Tab-separated table of C-alpha atoms and ligand atoms in Angstrom:
chain	number	residue	atom	x	y	z
A	1	MET	CA	7.457	13.254	-70.860
A	2	PRO	CA	6.775	15.384	-67.767
A	3	ASN	CA	5.294	13.685	-64.757
A	4	VAL	CA	3.037	15.336	-62.216
A	5	ARG	CA	5.604	15.091	-59.423
A	6	SER	CA	9.041	13.534	-59.969
A	7	VAL	CA	11.670	16.112	-59.005
A	8	GLN	CA	13.522	13.884	-56.556
A	9	THR	CA	13.920	10.842	-58.766
A	10	ASP	CA	14.625	13.023	-61.820
A	11	ARG	CA	17.407	14.758	-59.910
A	12	VAL	CA	19.336	11.524	-59.438
A	13	GLY	CA	18.278	9.854	-62.692
A	14	PHE	CA	16.785	7.157	-60.501
A	15	PHE	CA	15.036	5.146	-63.223
A	16	GLY	CA	17.988	5.166	-65.659
A	17	GLN	CA	17.078	4.293	-69.239
A	18	THR	CA	13.567	3.388	-68.260
A	19	SER	CA	10.637	5.178	-66.570
A	20	PRO	CA	8.431	4.301	-63.623
A	21	ARG	CA	5.418	3.802	-65.909
A	22	GLU	CA	7.404	1.483	-68.185
A	23	LEU	CA	8.602	-0.485	-65.175
A	24	ALA	CA	5.064	-0.718	-63.803
A	25	ALA	CA	3.827	-1.939	-67.192
A	26	ALA	CA	6.637	-4.464	-67.609
A	27	TYR	CA	6.757	-5.939	-64.107
A	28	GLY	CA	3.410	-4.988	-62.564
A	29	THR	CA	2.847	-3.226	-59.255
A	30	PRO	CA	3.475	-3.092	-56.374
A	31	LEU	CA	7.127	-3.125	-57.358
A	32	TYR	CA	10.283	-2.315	-55.430
A	33	VAL	CA	12.830	-0.578	-57.656
A	34	TYR	CA	16.425	-0.042	-56.532
A	35	ASN	CA	19.140	2.115	-58.021
A	36	GLU	CA	22.661	0.665	-57.927
A	37	GLY	CA	24.445	4.029	-58.146
A	38	VAL	CA	22.613	5.420	-55.128
A	39	LEU	CA	23.318	2.238	-53.144
A	40	ARG	CA	27.041	2.413	-53.915
A	41	ARG	CA	27.187	6.095	-53.003
A	42	ARG	CA	25.633	5.469	-49.621
A	43	CYS	CA	28.143	2.706	-48.856
A	44	ARG	CA	30.986	5.044	-49.810
A	45	ASP	CA	29.628	7.889	-47.656
A	46	LEU	CA	29.963	5.704	-44.588
A	47	LEU	CA	33.187	3.944	-45.549
A	48	GLY	CA	34.684	7.446	-45.662
A	49	LEU	CA	33.898	8.210	-42.019
A	50	SER	CA	37.307	7.011	-40.844
A	51	SER	CA	40.542	6.043	-42.587
A	52	LEU	CA	41.752	3.873	-39.716
A	53	PRO	CA	42.729	0.454	-41.112
A	54	GLY	CA	40.473	-1.326	-38.612
A	55	PHE	CA	37.375	0.723	-39.421
A	56	ARG	CA	34.519	-1.339	-40.925
A	57	VAL	CA	30.984	-0.639	-42.084
A	58	ASN	CA	28.901	-3.584	-40.909
A	59	TYR	CA	25.734	-3.446	-43.025
A	60	SER	CA	22.677	-4.496	-41.048
A	61	ALA	CA	20.993	-6.945	-43.394
A	62	LYS	CA	17.602	-6.641	-41.695
A	63	ALA	CA	17.078	-3.396	-43.624
A	64	ASN	CA	17.129	-5.220	-46.953
A	65	ALA	CA	18.506	-8.697	-47.560
A	66	ASN	CA	18.101	-9.089	-51.299
A	67	PRO	CA	21.322	-10.915	-52.303
A	68	ALA	CA	21.756	-8.693	-55.388
A	69	LEU	CA	22.009	-5.676	-53.096
A	70	LEU	CA	24.131	-7.554	-50.555
A	71	ARG	CA	26.633	-8.420	-53.303
A	72	ILE	CA	26.977	-4.764	-54.258
A	73	ILE	CA	27.393	-3.772	-50.609
A	74	ARG	CA	30.082	-6.462	-50.228
A	75	GLU	CA	31.857	-5.296	-53.396
A	76	GLU	CA	31.986	-1.809	-51.930
A	77	GLY	CA	33.965	-3.204	-49.000
A	78	CYS	CA	31.329	-3.455	-46.276
A	79	VAL	CA	30.865	-6.438	-43.965
A	80	ALA	CA	27.436	-7.559	-42.717
A	81	ASP	CA	25.509	-8.481	-39.609
A	82	ALA	CA	22.898	-11.219	-39.299
A	83	MET	CA	20.297	-11.695	-36.626
A	84	SER	CA	18.694	-14.948	-37.702
A	85	PRO	CA	19.692	-18.170	-39.449
A	86	GLY	CA	17.929	-16.810	-42.548
A	87	GLU	CA	20.018	-13.659	-42.651
A	88	LEU	CA	23.167	-15.672	-41.987
A	89	TYR	CA	22.315	-18.036	-44.855
A	90	ILE	CA	21.578	-15.187	-47.266
A	91	ASN	CA	24.703	-13.257	-46.282
A	92	ARG	CA	26.757	-16.378	-47.074
A	93	LEU	CA	24.861	-16.773	-50.362
A	94	ALA	CA	25.842	-13.208	-51.246
A	95	GLY	CA	29.504	-14.094	-50.694
A	96	PHE	CA	30.235	-12.742	-47.223
A	97	THR	CA	32.819	-14.970	-45.527
A	98	PRO	CA	32.462	-15.983	-41.854
A	99	ASP	CA	34.902	-13.319	-40.688
A	100	GLN	CA	32.822	-10.727	-42.557
A	101	ILE	CA	29.666	-11.596	-40.605
A	102	LEU	CA	28.641	-10.797	-37.025
A	103	TYR	CA	25.677	-12.621	-35.551
A	104	VAL	CA	23.956	-9.947	-33.455
A	105	CYS	CA	20.983	-11.769	-31.979
A	106	ASN	CA	18.427	-11.557	-29.234
A	107	ASN	CA	16.783	-14.337	-27.175
A	108	VAL	CA	17.771	-17.254	-29.384
A	109	SER	CA	17.793	-20.996	-28.843
A	110	ALA	CA	20.799	-23.246	-28.325
A	111	ALA	CA	20.114	-24.724	-31.777
A	112	GLU	CA	20.372	-21.296	-33.371
A	113	MET	CA	23.593	-20.522	-31.505
A	114	ARG	CA	24.980	-23.783	-32.832
A	115	ILE	CA	24.278	-22.679	-36.409
A	116	ALA	CA	26.322	-19.514	-35.864
A	117	ALA	CA	29.127	-21.489	-34.223
A	118	GLU	CA	29.152	-24.086	-37.017
A	119	ASN	CA	29.426	-21.257	-39.533
A	120	ASP	CA	32.416	-19.966	-37.546
A	121	VAL	CA	30.715	-16.622	-37.138
A	122	ILE	CA	31.201	-14.535	-33.990
A	123	LEU	CA	27.983	-14.262	-32.015
A	124	SER	CA	26.998	-11.389	-29.773
A	125	VAL	CA	24.835	-12.199	-26.757
A	126	ASP	CA	22.623	-9.622	-25.148
A	127	SER	CA	21.903	-11.106	-21.725
A	128	LEU	CA	23.734	-13.067	-19.052
A	129	ALA	CA	21.351	-15.977	-19.613
A	130	GLN	CA	22.296	-16.089	-23.294
A	131	LEU	CA	25.991	-15.850	-22.409
A	132	ASP	CA	25.610	-18.857	-20.132
A	133	LEU	CA	23.755	-20.781	-22.838
A	134	TYR	CA	26.366	-19.904	-25.445
A	135	GLY	CA	29.071	-21.117	-23.081
A	136	GLU	CA	27.311	-24.491	-22.945
A	137	VAL	CA	26.851	-24.621	-26.732
A	138	ASN	CA	30.349	-23.516	-27.675
A	139	PRO	CA	32.714	-23.782	-24.681
A	140	GLY	CA	36.019	-22.076	-25.392
A	141	GLY	CA	34.458	-20.169	-28.311
A	142	ARG	CA	34.632	-16.500	-29.174
A	143	VAL	CA	31.762	-14.354	-28.055
A	144	MET	CA	30.768	-10.712	-28.040
A	145	ILE	CA	28.612	-8.987	-25.436
A	146	ARG	CA	26.036	-6.370	-26.292
A	147	LEU	CA	25.981	-3.669	-23.667
A	148	ASN	CA	23.124	-1.337	-22.939
A	149	PRO	CA	24.876	2.016	-22.618
A	150	GLY	CA	21.807	3.605	-21.043
A	151	ILE	CA	21.532	6.109	-23.900
A	152	GLY	CA	18.651	5.557	-26.326
A	153	ALA	CA	17.736	7.225	-29.628
A	154	GLY	CA	15.251	6.727	-32.440
A	155	HIS	CA	12.431	8.071	-34.578
A	156	HIS	CA	9.726	6.210	-32.630
A	157	LYS	CA	9.589	4.490	-29.248
A	158	LYS	CA	9.379	1.137	-31.028
A	159	VAL	CA	12.882	1.564	-32.481
A	160	VAL	CA	14.766	2.845	-29.412
A	161	THR	CA	17.039	-0.031	-28.451
A	162	ALA	CA	18.976	1.161	-25.426
A	163	GLY	CA	18.146	2.806	-22.140
A	164	LYS	CA	15.986	1.461	-19.333
A	165	GLU	CA	12.823	0.803	-21.293
A	166	THR	CA	14.060	-1.724	-23.813
A	167	LYS	CA	14.702	-5.454	-23.821
A	168	PHE	CA	18.211	-5.094	-25.273
A	169	GLY	CA	21.698	-5.458	-23.904
A	170	VAL	CA	23.538	-6.345	-20.724
A	171	ASP	CA	23.571	-3.772	-17.952
A	172	PRO	CA	27.216	-2.637	-17.674
A	173	ALA	CA	26.809	-2.791	-13.894
A	174	ALA	CA	26.398	-6.581	-14.236
A	175	PHE	CA	29.634	-7.065	-16.115
A	176	ASN	CA	31.296	-8.917	-13.251
A	177	GLU	CA	28.711	-11.653	-13.629
A	178	ALA	CA	29.532	-11.787	-17.335
A	179	ARG	CA	33.205	-12.059	-16.448
A	180	ALA	CA	32.454	-15.038	-14.205
A	181	LEU	CA	30.472	-16.788	-16.967
A	182	ILE	CA	33.275	-16.169	-19.458
A	183	ALA	CA	35.733	-17.767	-17.040
A	184	ARG	CA	33.403	-20.680	-16.233
A	185	HIS	CA	32.987	-21.639	-19.904
A	186	GLY	CA	36.520	-20.704	-21.006
A	187	LEU	CA	35.016	-18.259	-23.512
A	188	ILE	CA	37.098	-15.686	-25.342
A	189	LEU	CA	35.680	-12.171	-25.236
A	190	ALA	CA	36.048	-11.161	-28.887
A	191	GLY	CA	34.230	-7.877	-28.667
A	192	LEU	CA	31.659	-5.493	-27.308
A	193	ASN	CA	28.755	-4.002	-29.213
A	194	GLN	CA	25.792	-1.719	-28.720
A	195	HIS	CA	23.003	-0.202	-30.781
A	196	ILE	CA	21.184	2.757	-29.284
A	197	GLY	CA	18.322	2.960	-31.762
A	198	SER	CA	17.272	3.718	-35.273
A	199	LEU	CA	17.366	7.080	-36.999
A	200	PHE	CA	19.338	9.898	-35.493
A	201	MET	CA	19.948	13.115	-37.450
A	202	GLN	CA	22.317	14.777	-34.944
A	203	PRO	CA	25.612	13.036	-34.163
A	204	ASP	CA	25.876	13.885	-30.444
A	205	GLY	CA	23.943	10.988	-28.909
A	206	TYR	CA	25.775	8.470	-31.095
A	207	LEU	CA	29.156	9.971	-30.184
A	208	ASP	CA	28.242	9.883	-26.485
A	209	ALA	CA	27.522	6.191	-26.895
A	210	VAL	CA	30.853	5.721	-28.696
A	211	ASP	CA	32.574	7.425	-25.753
A	212	PHE	CA	30.754	5.114	-23.387
A	213	LEU	CA	31.907	1.953	-25.182
A	214	LEU	CA	35.498	3.127	-25.576
A	215	GLY	CA	35.604	4.177	-21.927
A	216	PHE	CA	34.113	0.896	-20.773
A	217	ALA	CA	36.522	-1.198	-22.847
A	218	GLN	CA	39.505	0.737	-21.564
A	219	SER	CA	38.666	0.893	-17.892
A	220	GLU	CA	36.433	-2.088	-17.079
A	221	LEU	CA	37.779	-5.068	-19.011
A	222	GLY	CA	41.139	-5.605	-17.288
A	223	ASP	CA	42.779	-8.758	-18.619
A	224	LEU	CA	39.839	-9.408	-20.984
A	225	PHE	CA	40.993	-6.431	-23.053
A	226	SER	CA	43.797	-8.436	-24.657
A	227	THR	CA	41.447	-10.720	-26.632
A	228	LEU	CA	39.210	-7.917	-27.871
A	229	SER	CA	39.082	-7.717	-31.675
A	230	VAL	CA	35.777	-5.920	-32.413
A	231	LEU	CA	34.190	-2.794	-30.948
A	232	ASP	CA	30.844	-2.241	-32.615
A	233	PHE	CA	29.055	1.060	-31.989
A	234	GLY	CA	25.820	0.130	-33.751
A	235	GLY	CA	23.743	1.759	-36.465
A	236	GLY	CA	20.954	4.309	-36.517
A	237	PHE	CA	22.339	6.771	-39.086
A	238	GLY	CA	19.309	8.722	-40.288
A	239	ILE	CA	18.256	9.832	-43.740
A	240	PRO	CA	16.041	12.799	-44.636
A	241	TYR	CA	12.596	11.372	-45.450
A	242	ARG	CA	10.994	14.784	-46.160
A	243	LYS	CA	12.880	15.375	-49.353
A	244	TYR	CA	10.323	17.745	-50.879
A	245	GLU	CA	10.673	19.929	-47.782
A	246	GLU	CA	14.458	19.917	-48.219
A	247	ASP	CA	15.094	18.180	-44.886
A	248	PRO	CA	18.818	18.510	-44.123
A	249	ARG	CA	21.028	15.440	-44.334
A	250	LEU	CA	22.924	14.006	-41.392
A	251	ASP	CA	26.227	15.891	-41.315
A	252	LEU	CA	28.613	13.032	-42.050
A	253	ALA	CA	31.612	15.327	-42.409
A	254	GLU	CA	31.187	16.450	-38.809
A	255	LEU	CA	30.350	12.969	-37.566
A	256	GLY	CA	33.293	11.428	-39.409
A	257	GLN	CA	35.737	13.989	-38.138
A	258	LYS	CA	34.636	13.546	-34.525
A	259	LEU	CA	34.419	9.768	-34.731
A	260	HIS	CA	37.813	9.409	-36.400
A	261	ALA	CA	39.438	11.721	-33.835
A	262	ARG	CA	38.027	9.683	-30.949
A	263	LEU	CA	39.056	6.345	-32.421
A	264	SER	CA	42.576	7.553	-33.274
A	265	THR	CA	43.226	9.006	-29.820
A	266	TRP	CA	41.846	5.929	-28.121
A	267	THR	CA	43.889	3.563	-30.307
A	268	GLU	CA	47.058	5.434	-29.406
A	269	ALA	CA	46.194	5.429	-25.712
A	270	THR	CA	45.317	1.729	-25.506
A	271	GLY	CA	47.437	0.077	-28.195
A	272	TYR	CA	44.266	-1.637	-29.522
A	273	ARG	CA	44.869	-3.469	-32.817
A	274	GLY	CA	41.350	-4.732	-33.513
A	275	ARG	CA	38.455	-3.462	-35.587
A	276	PHE	CA	35.912	-0.695	-35.092
A	277	TYR	CA	32.459	-1.306	-36.538
A	278	ILE	CA	29.526	0.888	-37.266
A	279	GLU	CA	26.322	-1.037	-38.086
A	280	PRO	CA	24.052	0.942	-40.422
A	281	GLY	CA	21.037	-0.502	-42.177
A	282	ARG	CA	18.741	2.336	-43.197
A	283	TYR	CA	21.443	4.777	-44.281
A	284	ILE	CA	22.761	2.305	-46.832
A	285	ALA	CA	19.541	0.858	-48.196
A	286	ALA	CA	16.709	3.388	-47.781
A	287	GLU	CA	17.386	5.942	-50.471
A	288	CYS	CA	18.230	3.474	-53.213
A	289	GLY	CA	14.640	2.150	-53.149
A	290	VAL	CA	11.386	3.470	-54.591
A	291	LEU	CA	8.165	1.500	-54.225
A	292	LEU	CA	5.871	1.796	-57.249
A	293	GLY	CA	2.122	1.330	-56.948
A	294	SER	CA	-1.005	1.839	-59.037
A	295	VAL	CA	-4.026	3.982	-58.280
A	296	HIS	CA	-7.148	1.869	-58.737
A	297	ALA	CA	-9.879	4.084	-57.252
A	298	VAL	CA	-10.369	7.635	-56.030
A	299	LYS	CA	-13.357	8.685	-53.933
A	300	ASN	CA	-14.565	11.109	-51.307
A	301	ASN	CA	-15.793	9.873	-47.933
A	302	GLY	CA	-17.056	12.913	-46.073
A	303	PRO	CA	-14.427	15.607	-46.299
A	304	THR	CA	-11.641	13.171	-47.140
A	305	ARG	CA	-10.389	12.376	-50.612
A	306	TYR	CA	-9.253	8.760	-50.570
A	307	VAL	CA	-6.748	7.534	-53.132
A	308	GLY	CA	-7.053	3.749	-53.312
A	309	THR	CA	-3.904	1.911	-54.363
A	310	ASP	CA	-2.215	-1.471	-54.274
A	311	LEU	CA	0.255	-0.125	-51.675
A	312	GLY	CA	-1.192	-1.783	-48.592
A	313	PHE	CA	0.682	-2.192	-45.338
A	314	ASN	CA	1.504	-5.723	-46.394
A	315	VAL	CA	3.911	-4.112	-48.879
A	316	LEU	CA	5.245	-1.211	-46.771
A	317	VAL	CA	4.345	-1.341	-43.095
A	318	ARG	CA	6.343	1.646	-41.818
A	319	PRO	CA	3.546	4.270	-42.033
A	320	ALA	CA	1.016	1.990	-40.289
A	321	MET	CA	3.503	0.757	-37.704
A	322	TYR	CA	5.437	3.908	-36.812
A	323	ASP	CA	3.434	6.723	-38.461
A	324	SER	CA	6.458	7.081	-40.712
A	325	PHE	CA	6.526	9.686	-43.433
A	326	HIS	CA	7.555	8.759	-46.979
A	327	ASP	CA	7.460	11.316	-49.783
A	328	ILE	CA	5.267	10.390	-52.701
A	329	GLU	CA	5.763	11.082	-56.395
A	330	ILE	CA	3.086	10.923	-59.094
A	331	TYR	CA	3.812	9.605	-62.546
A	332	ARG	CA	1.296	10.224	-65.335
A	333	GLU	CA	1.640	10.153	-69.108
A	334	ASN	CA	1.917	13.800	-70.199
A	335	GLY	CA	1.161	14.870	-66.644
A	336	THR	CA	1.070	18.590	-66.118
A	337	PRO	CA	3.015	19.646	-63.037
A	338	ASP	CA	0.364	21.178	-60.813
A	339	SER	CA	1.196	23.791	-58.205
A	340	ASP	CA	-2.139	23.479	-56.372
A	341	LEU	CA	-1.893	20.977	-53.558
A	342	THR	CA	-4.948	19.187	-52.170
A	343	PRO	CA	-4.937	17.104	-48.975
A	344	GLN	CA	-5.409	13.457	-49.937
A	345	THR	CA	-5.341	10.243	-47.963
A	346	ILE	CA	-3.529	7.438	-49.747
A	347	VAL	CA	-4.628	3.981	-48.719
A	348	GLY	CA	-3.990	0.396	-49.738
A	349	ASN	CA	-6.061	-2.689	-50.477
A	350	ILE	CA	-5.901	-4.387	-47.069
A	351	CYS	CA	-9.070	-4.875	-45.046
A	352	GLU	CA	-8.131	-2.648	-42.137
A	353	SER	CA	-8.908	1.011	-41.616
A	354	GLY	CA	-5.327	1.549	-40.454
A	355	ASP	CA	-4.132	0.665	-43.943
A	356	ILE	CA	-2.959	4.221	-44.608
A	357	LEU	CA	0.184	5.178	-46.466
A	358	ALA	CA	-0.232	8.953	-46.162
A	359	LYS	CA	-2.900	10.867	-44.275
A	360	ASN	CA	-4.320	14.190	-45.553
A	361	ARG	CA	-1.122	14.688	-47.514
A	362	PRO	CA	-1.100	17.888	-49.582
A	363	LEU	CA	-0.309	16.682	-53.095
A	364	PRO	CA	-1.297	17.525	-56.668
A	365	LEU	CA	-4.618	15.816	-57.433
A	366	ILE	CA	-4.060	12.115	-57.959
A	367	ARG	CA	-6.169	10.292	-60.532
A	368	GLN	CA	-7.127	6.716	-61.233
A	369	GLY	CA	-4.471	5.190	-63.504
A	370	ASP	CA	-1.601	7.193	-62.014
A	371	VAL	CA	1.505	5.361	-60.905
A	372	LEU	CA	2.797	6.449	-57.500
A	373	GLY	CA	6.371	6.266	-56.269
A	374	VAL	CA	7.030	5.981	-52.541
A	375	LEU	CA	10.498	7.363	-51.883
A	376	ASP	CA	13.162	6.043	-49.513
A	377	ALA	CA	11.523	2.631	-49.380
A	378	GLY	CA	14.698	0.540	-49.761
A	379	ALA	CA	15.194	-0.038	-46.031
A	380	TYR	CA	12.600	-1.899	-43.941
A	381	GLY	CA	10.344	-1.967	-46.984
A	382	PHE	CA	10.482	-5.351	-48.662
A	383	SER	CA	12.204	-6.857	-45.618
A	384	MET	CA	9.097	-6.152	-43.502
A	385	ALA	CA	6.562	-7.026	-46.218
A	386	SER	CA	4.107	-9.821	-45.495
A	387	SER	CA	1.492	-11.873	-47.261
A	388	TYR	CA	-1.341	-10.633	-45.033
A	389	ASN	CA	-4.742	-11.078	-46.722
A	390	GLN	CA	-2.929	-13.725	-48.780
A	391	ARG	CA	-1.465	-11.058	-51.020
A	392	CYS	CA	1.687	-11.980	-52.880
A	393	ARG	CA	4.837	-10.128	-51.945
A	394	PRO	CA	6.059	-7.810	-54.705
A	395	ALA	CA	8.832	-8.226	-57.239
A	396	GLU	CA	12.114	-6.320	-56.962
A	397	VAL	CA	14.022	-4.704	-59.826
A	398	LEU	CA	17.522	-3.219	-59.839
A	399	VAL	CA	18.404	-0.343	-62.168
A	400	GLY	CA	22.105	-0.969	-62.802
A	401	LEU	CA	24.913	1.510	-63.365
A	402	ASP	CA	24.207	1.248	-67.109
A	403	GLY	CA	20.632	2.415	-66.445
A	404	ALA	CA	19.086	-0.916	-67.470
A	405	PRO	CA	16.519	-2.615	-65.202
A	406	LYS	CA	17.005	-6.204	-64.049
A	407	LEU	CA	14.600	-8.405	-62.118
A	408	ILE	CA	16.250	-9.453	-58.835
A	409	ARG	CA	13.248	-11.121	-57.204
A	410	ARG	CA	10.197	-12.365	-58.988
A	411	ARG	CA	6.725	-11.552	-57.749
A	412	GLU	CA	5.263	-14.233	-55.493
A	413	THR	CA	2.406	-16.258	-56.916
A	414	VAL	CA	-0.637	-17.724	-55.240
A	415	GLU	CA	1.017	-21.121	-55.687
A	416	ASP	CA	3.971	-19.808	-53.640
A	417	LEU	CA	1.502	-18.841	-50.930
A	418	ALA	CA	-0.022	-22.301	-50.922
A	419	ALA	CA	3.284	-24.162	-51.125
A	420	MET	CA	3.832	-24.370	-47.352
A	421	PHE	CA	0.511	-25.966	-46.463
A	422	VAL	CA	0.855	-29.675	-45.746
B	501	LLP	N1	22.243	-3.126	-35.401
B	501	LLP	C1	21.266	-3.660	-34.648
B	501	LLP	C2	21.616	-4.549	-33.561
B	501	LLP	C3	19.920	-3.342	-34.913
B	501	LLP	O1	18.966	-3.862	-34.160
B	501	LLP	C4	19.608	-2.487	-35.984
B	501	LLP	C5	18.219	-2.153	-36.301
B	501	LLP	C6	20.662	-1.964	-36.761
B	501	LLP	C7	21.970	-2.295	-36.420
B	501	LLP	C8	20.438	-1.050	-37.934
B	501	LLP	O2	19.768	0.112	-37.597
B	501	LLP	P1	19.594	1.288	-38.665
B	501	LLP	O3	20.967	1.772	-39.037
B	501	LLP	O4	18.903	0.719	-39.832
B	501	LLP	O5	18.799	2.316	-37.973
B	501	LLP	N2	11.918	-1.199	-38.812
B	501	LLP	C9	12.317	0.091	-38.262
B	501	LLP	C10	13.770	0.106	-37.880
B	501	LLP	C11	14.103	-0.985	-36.910
B	501	LLP	C12	15.557	-1.134	-36.660
B	501	LLP	C13	15.852	-2.379	-35.888
B	501	LLP	N3	17.238	-2.562	-35.621
B	501	LLP	C14	11.990	1.172	-39.286
B	501	LLP	O6	11.457	0.848	-40.342
B	501	LLP	O7	12.227	2.353	-39.032
């Protein structure tokens, strides 16, 4: 049955044995649908960046922490980061062992540090104050330090996480103070990490940051070098969101070749025997997710054609928060593919005028009763969803390698919403 617009999901057989309309009918909308094959492919893309035995892909669970996905990511051979007790708990639930988890946190309490220490998970601090606190919580323990390499990157100023205008990381120029705190608390420096920001499509900035960290570790650590077991370069690997415009992919062949060459040369020069981490979230989880929604009303307000859906920013906040672009597909029974495109503004059901999924987007005419698919919604989609307006967070379904759909999180109910009130 042809849809109005479904080239991208058709190309990868995204919905397997089922169809988006069948899924919407069976599970309701809004609905997050994930494809296991795509998820596994994305893990393998990154695992292939270097063949060094110490190379690890440290999946950043903040992008999507559904345990069904985490288990697949673990099976593929990735490790995982956590940045809260909740992520740590869910990573453990999904089977990651303590040595497969890094706690990469920011401005946390002594109690939270204790949870990481009790789980025997290495914690990375990102300020001298937090290093001092960790030394009090876990004297003699292993700790990592997050450096701010001074190089930032990202698709929006809100996701740039290094450079002068961010809250993250320890200034490398202050490392002597860190050294003194390490000595005072008898801490073991287990590693260094950094994360310059989210979503780069050209490898150069990332590789410059890799060079920074390798150079720093080699020339600035002195006797602390001997205990180093993790060098973590961070995430940020971008994906092409404008699929219908044939946006090019990040060139992983080039990135892998350059990264591997740097790590090999450096390993030979330094005799380092520890691990190298990259820390991707989006690259692994984004493209395996499509968010399905229903069109409940279409109207014109002045010159604008508004398509009213159940895809409010409570379900997917990225467009409202960062002006992010997500491609949109249109599924209709016996839909005729339509070459005429009309600008349409797709909105949700939240009581704010900023509740806009796509503004004046040229698309085939959308009608009431259509099911829409928001592409590349697997990362920072469900994980940033909220119950604003007391709307229930959506269900999640996984289309397995056999093409069959399986519910991996039930839809919230109004009783769930009320359950926390005392
Ligand atoms: N490591 C650390 C320490 C991070 O803070 C992050 C993301 C990552 C790794 C993974 O970054 P990725 O590979 O996914 O770019 N909500 C925003 C993205 C925020 C990213 C926050 N930190 C969005 O929807 O675009």
